[in-house]
C-alpha cells in the first residue's frame, strides 16, 4: 500500500483560503464547490465532503438572510484533524439564527462544531459570523 | 449546476422531474412550478429528485410548502429518491416521516 501521498496539508493558524463573493444566492455554489474541493484535496472521506458541502451552504444561506452589505466572505482553515470554515456578512441588525429551522438543524447535524458570533471589524459596523468545524472521520495517514 | 424541471402525467399523478441543484438560489423555481401545478388543479404530485445533485434545507422547505398546498386539497406529494446523500437531509430534519419516499415513480403511484 504505497505510492499514494495525501495532498499537502498546511498547518497554519491563519486562514488557508479566503474567498469573498457577492452576498447573493447565485454564488453559493462557488463556496460549496470550494469547500468540497478543499476537503477532497485533504483526503476527507466522501461522506465528509458531502457533509461539508451542505454545511457550508446552510451556514451561508442563513447569513444571506441577514446580509446588509454586498459581500459574503468565507475563510477556510485546515488543521491535522479538521477543516474550519468561517462565513461572515456585514449586518445592520445581527441576530442569532432561528434554531428550530431546517437550516440550523441540518447545519448542526452535519458539522462537528458550530459557533455564531457578532464581531465589530475595524471598518465599523457589525459582522455576523458562523464558524463551523468538520472533523476528519479517518486519518488517511493511518 | 442550475436547476431543470420537467413535468409529465402518469396515471392520476403529475410527475415533476428535477435535475441539477436545489438551493436558496434555484428553489424559487421549484416553488413556482409546484404552485402552478396546484393552481391548475393538479393535487397529486410526485417529485422525482433522482437527478438532483444537491439539495439543501431551502429545497426541503419548498417541498414541505408543496405538501401543505396539496394536502389542503386532499392531495398528495411523494418523493422519488434513492440517493443516500439526499435521503440524509430528509432524515436529519425528520421529513422521512412526513413524505412518502419511494425508489421509483411506479412505486410511488402503486402506493396509492
GROMACS .gro file of C-alpha atoms in nm:
model
  254
    1UNK     CA    1   0.000   0.000   0.000
    2UNK     CA    2   0.244   0.264  -0.112
    3UNK     CA    3   0.264   0.528  -0.372
    4UNK     CA    4  -0.019   0.748  -0.256
    5UNK     CA    5   0.078   1.060  -0.074
    6UNK     CA    6  -0.204   1.262   0.076
    7UNK     CA    7  -0.233   1.613  -0.056
    8UNK     CA    8  -0.010   1.856   0.125
    9UNK     CA    9  -0.180   1.968   0.441
   10UNK     CA   10  -0.068   2.304   0.561
   11UNK     CA   11  -0.078   2.362   0.934
   12UNK     CA   12  -0.121   2.731   0.968
   13UNK     CA   13  -0.328   2.921   1.218
   14UNK     CA   14  -0.421   3.184   0.962
   15UNK     CA   15  -0.690   3.104   0.705
   16UNK     CA   16  -0.556   2.887   0.428
   17UNK     CA   17  -0.814   3.005   0.179
   18UNK     CA   18  -1.010   3.328   0.180
   19UNK     CA   19  -1.296   3.376  -0.066
   20UNK     CA   20  -1.527   3.674  -0.091
   21UNK     CA   21  -1.829   3.664  -0.320
   22UNK     CA   22  -2.131   3.888  -0.369
   23UNK     CA   23  -2.391   3.828  -0.098
   24UNK     CA   24  -2.622   3.664  -0.346
   25UNK     CA   25  -2.754   3.308  -0.354
   26UNK     CA   26  -2.623   3.270  -0.705
   27UNK     CA   27  -2.272   3.243  -0.562
   28UNK     CA   28  -2.337   2.976  -0.300
   29UNK     CA   29  -2.240   2.707  -0.547
   30UNK     CA   30  -1.895   2.867  -0.570
   31UNK     CA   31  -1.846   2.837  -0.195
   32UNK     CA   32  -1.987   2.483  -0.183
   33UNK     CA   33  -1.753   2.379  -0.458
   34UNK     CA   34  -1.457   2.539  -0.283
   35UNK     CA   35  -1.538   2.361   0.042
   36UNK     CA   36  -1.584   2.026  -0.126
   37UNK     CA   37  -1.276   2.069  -0.340
   38UNK     CA   38  -1.058   2.157  -0.044
   39UNK     CA   39  -1.192   1.866   0.160
   40UNK     CA   40  -1.128   1.630  -0.129
   41UNK     CA   41  -0.774   1.759  -0.167
   42UNK     CA   42  -0.722   1.693   0.203
   43UNK     CA   43  -0.841   1.334   0.158
   44UNK     CA   44  -1.158   1.370   0.359
   45UNK     CA   45  -1.397   1.081   0.308
   46UNK     CA   46  -1.673   1.115   0.052
   47UNK     CA   47  -1.929   1.139   0.333
   48UNK     CA   48  -1.730   1.417   0.499
   49UNK     CA   49  -1.701   1.603   0.171
   50UNK     CA   50  -2.076   1.590   0.118
   51UNK     CA   51  -2.139   1.696   0.477
   52UNK     CA   52  -1.911   1.996   0.435
   53UNK     CA   53  -2.069   2.089   0.105
   54UNK     CA   54  -2.414   2.103   0.266
   55UNK     CA   55  -2.300   2.259   0.594
   56UNK     CA   56  -2.123   2.546   0.419
   57UNK     CA   57  -2.431   2.603   0.204
   58UNK     CA   58  -2.659   2.612   0.507
   59UNK     CA   59  -2.436   2.849   0.702
   60UNK     CA   60  -2.410   3.087   0.410
   61UNK     CA   61  -2.783   3.066   0.338
   62UNK     CA   62  -2.854   3.167   0.698
   63UNK     CA   63  -2.615   3.459   0.668
   64UNK     CA   64  -2.756   3.582   0.338
   65UNK     CA   65  -3.092   3.639   0.508
   66UNK     CA   66  -2.925   3.894   0.736
   67UNK     CA   67  -2.671   4.047   0.499
   68UNK     CA   68  -2.690   4.422   0.480
   69UNK     CA   69  -2.397   4.473   0.251
   70UNK     CA   70  -2.298   4.315  -0.072
   71UNK     CA   71  -2.025   4.075   0.035
   72UNK     CA   72  -2.012   3.727   0.180
   73UNK     CA   73  -1.670   3.615   0.297
   74UNK     CA   74  -1.560   3.260   0.373
   75UNK     CA   75  -1.228   3.164   0.523
   76UNK     CA   76  -1.113   2.804   0.530
   77UNK     CA   77  -0.859   2.692   0.787
   78UNK     CA   78  -0.703   2.349   0.782
   79UNK     CA   79  -0.566   2.153   1.075
   80UNK     CA   80  -0.450   1.795   1.103
   81UNK     CA   81  -0.787   1.673   1.216
   82UNK     CA   82  -1.040   1.915   1.083
   83UNK     CA   83  -1.146   2.181   0.839
   84UNK     CA   84  -1.294   2.501   0.979
   85UNK     CA   85  -1.499   2.740   0.772
   86UNK     CA   86  -1.584   3.087   0.898
   87UNK     CA   87  -1.852   3.260   0.694
   88UNK     CA   88  -1.941   3.622   0.759
   89UNK     CA   89  -2.157   3.902   0.629
   90UNK     CA   90  -2.195   4.263   0.738
   91UNK     CA   91  -2.531   4.300   0.911
   92UNK     CA   92  -2.708   4.611   1.041
   93UNK     CA   93  -2.907   4.406   1.292
   94UNK     CA   94  -2.730   4.075   1.353
   95UNK     CA   95  -2.950   3.816   1.524
   96UNK     CA   96  -2.889   3.457   1.628
   97UNK     CA   97  -3.014   3.208   1.368
   98UNK     CA   98  -3.353   3.051   1.429
   99UNK     CA   99  -3.262   2.727   1.598
  100UNK     CA  100  -3.583   2.544   1.516
  101UNK     CA  101  -3.546   2.592   1.142
  102UNK     CA  102  -3.440   2.331   0.889
  103UNK     CA  103  -3.122   2.521   0.804
  104UNK     CA  104  -2.991   2.525   1.161
  105UNK     CA  105  -3.096   2.164   1.215
  106UNK     CA  106  -2.906   2.049   0.907
  107UNK     CA  107  -2.604   2.267   0.980
  108UNK     CA  108  -2.561   2.148   1.337
  109UNK     CA  109  -2.620   1.787   1.240
  110UNK     CA  110  -2.354   1.787   0.971
  111UNK     CA  111  -2.085   1.999   1.135
  112UNK     CA  112  -1.887   1.877   1.431
  113UNK     CA  113  -1.899   2.221   1.592
  114UNK     CA  114  -2.087   2.540   1.510
  115UNK     CA  115  -2.034   2.883   1.664
  116UNK     CA  116  -2.223   3.203   1.594
  117UNK     CA  117  -2.076   3.537   1.688
  118UNK     CA  118  -2.103   3.904   1.613
  119UNK     CA  119  -1.778   4.087   1.556
  120UNK     CA  120  -1.702   4.453   1.503
  121UNK     CA  121  -1.449   4.495   1.226
  122UNK     CA  122  -1.214   4.791   1.228
  123UNK     CA  123  -1.402   4.931   0.932
  124UNK     CA  124  -1.707   4.976   1.154
  125UNK     CA  125  -2.047   4.814   1.178
  126UNK     CA  126  -2.110   4.454   1.270
  127UNK     CA  127  -2.036   4.123   1.102
  128UNK     CA  128  -2.244   3.816   1.174
  129UNK     CA  129  -2.016   3.513   1.168
  130UNK     CA  130  -2.095   3.143   1.156
  131UNK     CA  131  -1.792   2.930   1.221
  132UNK     CA  132  -1.827   2.559   1.152
  133UNK     CA  133  -1.576   2.284   1.202
  134UNK     CA  134  -1.588   1.942   1.047
  135UNK     CA  135  -1.361   1.683   1.197
  136UNK     CA  136  -1.195   1.433   0.971
  137UNK     CA  137  -1.362   1.095   1.005
  138UNK     CA  138  -1.050   0.896   0.933
  139UNK     CA  139  -0.687   0.982   0.917
  140UNK     CA  140  -0.561   0.896   0.569
  141UNK     CA  141  -0.211   0.863   0.708
  142UNK     CA  142  -0.311   0.582   0.943
  143UNK     CA  143  -2.515   2.350  -1.189
  144UNK     CA  144  -2.853   2.503  -1.250
  145UNK     CA  145  -3.197   2.360  -1.195
  146UNK     CA  146  -3.402   2.190  -1.464
  147UNK     CA  147  -3.766   2.097  -1.430
  148UNK     CA  148  -3.993   1.891  -1.649
  149UNK     CA  149  -4.345   1.773  -1.587
  150UNK     CA  150  -4.536   1.476  -1.721
  151UNK     CA  151  -4.851   1.288  -1.634
  152UNK     CA  152  -4.861   0.929  -1.519
  153UNK     CA  153  -5.198   0.779  -1.429
  154UNK     CA  154  -5.363   1.032  -1.199
  155UNK     CA  155  -5.036   1.195  -1.098
  156UNK     CA  156  -4.826   1.482  -1.218
  157UNK     CA  157  -4.459   1.389  -1.205
  158UNK     CA  158  -4.208   1.672  -1.166
  159UNK     CA  159  -3.862   1.557  -1.269
  160UNK     CA  160  -3.596   1.776  -1.114
  161UNK     CA  161  -3.230   1.781  -1.208
  162UNK     CA  162  -2.939   1.996  -1.100
  163UNK     CA  163  -2.902   2.177  -0.770
  164UNK     CA  164  -3.177   2.292  -0.535
  165UNK     CA  165  -3.057   2.573  -0.311
  166UNK     CA  166  -3.159   2.920  -0.199
  167UNK     CA  167  -3.096   3.047  -0.549
  168UNK     CA  168  -3.285   2.786  -0.750
  169UNK     CA  169  -3.555   2.672  -0.506
  170UNK     CA  170  -3.795   2.955  -0.600
  171UNK     CA  171  -3.830   2.800  -0.947
  172UNK     CA  172  -3.934   2.468  -0.796
  173UNK     CA  173  -4.177   2.653  -0.569
  174UNK     CA  174  -4.329   2.830  -0.869
  175UNK     CA  175  -4.367   2.501  -1.055
  176UNK     CA  176  -4.545   2.337  -0.762
  177UNK     CA  177  -4.772   2.637  -0.707
  178UNK     CA  178  -4.860   2.644  -1.075
  179UNK     CA  179  -4.949   2.276  -1.083
  180UNK     CA  180  -5.171   2.307  -0.778
  181UNK     CA  181  -5.337   2.618  -0.915
  182UNK     CA  182  -5.419   2.422  -1.231
  183UNK     CA  183  -5.596   2.160  -1.024
  184UNK     CA  184  -5.322   1.900  -1.001
  185UNK     CA  185  -5.328   1.783  -0.640
  186UNK     CA  186  -5.148   1.451  -0.664
  187UNK     CA  187  -4.783   1.522  -0.726
  188UNK     CA  188  -4.468   1.315  -0.741
  189UNK     CA  189  -4.135   1.498  -0.723
  190UNK     CA  190  -3.857   1.290  -0.876
  191UNK     CA  191  -3.520   1.409  -0.743
  192UNK     CA  192  -3.314   1.120  -0.878
  193UNK     CA  193  -3.116   1.360  -1.096
  194UNK     CA  194  -3.069   1.620  -0.825
  195UNK     CA  195  -2.703   1.666  -0.739
  196UNK     CA  196  -2.754   1.894  -0.441
  197UNK     CA  197  -3.041   1.963  -0.202
  198UNK     CA  198  -3.040   2.190   0.100
  199UNK     CA  199  -3.292   2.300   0.359
  200UNK     CA  200  -3.433   2.568   0.130
  201UNK     CA  201  -3.534   2.292  -0.109
  202UNK     CA  202  -3.684   2.094   0.176
  203UNK     CA  203  -3.887   2.399   0.273
  204UNK     CA  204  -4.024   2.425  -0.079
  205UNK     CA  205  -4.123   2.059  -0.078
  206UNK     CA  206  -4.294   2.097   0.260
  207UNK     CA  207  -4.476   2.402   0.125
  208UNK     CA  208  -4.591   2.198  -0.172
  209UNK     CA  209  -4.709   1.920   0.056
  210UNK     CA  210  -4.915   2.165   0.260
  211UNK     CA  211  -5.075   2.301  -0.057
  212UNK     CA  212  -5.180   1.964  -0.196
  213UNK     CA  213  -5.298   1.838   0.142
  214UNK     CA  214  -5.531   2.137   0.166
  215UNK     CA  215  -5.696   1.982  -0.141
  216UNK     CA  216  -5.681   1.628   0.000
  217UNK     CA  217  -5.396   1.558  -0.239
  218UNK     CA  218  -5.051   1.405  -0.201
  219UNK     CA  219  -4.688   1.487  -0.270
  220UNK     CA  220  -4.447   1.198  -0.281
  221UNK     CA  221  -4.073   1.199  -0.337
  222UNK     CA  222  -3.872   0.966  -0.558
  223UNK     CA  223  -3.520   0.942  -0.423
  224UNK     CA  224  -3.265   0.666  -0.378
  225UNK     CA  225  -2.950   0.871  -0.319
  226UNK     CA  226  -2.828   0.850   0.035
  227UNK     CA  227  -2.668   1.194   0.024
  228UNK     CA  228  -3.015   1.342  -0.028
  229UNK     CA  229  -3.201   1.100   0.197
  230UNK     CA  230  -2.964   1.200   0.477
  231UNK     CA  231  -3.102   1.555   0.466
  232UNK     CA  232  -3.458   1.422   0.484
  233UNK     CA  233  -3.363   1.203   0.780
  234UNK     CA  234  -3.185   1.481   0.971
  235UNK     CA  235  -3.493   1.701   0.952
  236UNK     CA  236  -3.738   1.422   1.031
  237UNK     CA  237  -3.904   1.455   0.693
  238UNK     CA  238  -3.879   1.086   0.610
  239UNK     CA  239  -4.181   1.056   0.838
  240UNK     CA  240  -4.366   1.333   0.658
  241UNK     CA  241  -4.316   1.248   0.292
  242UNK     CA  242  -4.377   0.924   0.115
  243UNK     CA  243  -4.031   0.850  -0.026
  244UNK     CA  244  -4.006   0.584  -0.297
  245UNK     CA  245  -3.745   0.417  -0.515
  246UNK     CA  246  -3.931   0.488  -0.838
  247UNK     CA  247  -4.225   0.677  -0.983
  248UNK     CA  248  -4.401   0.346  -1.042
  249UNK     CA  249  -4.363   0.256  -0.675
  250UNK     CA  250  -4.499   0.596  -0.571
  251UNK     CA  251  -4.800   0.556  -0.800
  252UNK     CA  252  -4.862   0.199  -0.680
  253UNK     CA  253  -4.864   0.311  -0.316
  254UNK     CA  254  -5.194   0.493  -0.363
   0.00000   0.00000   0.00000
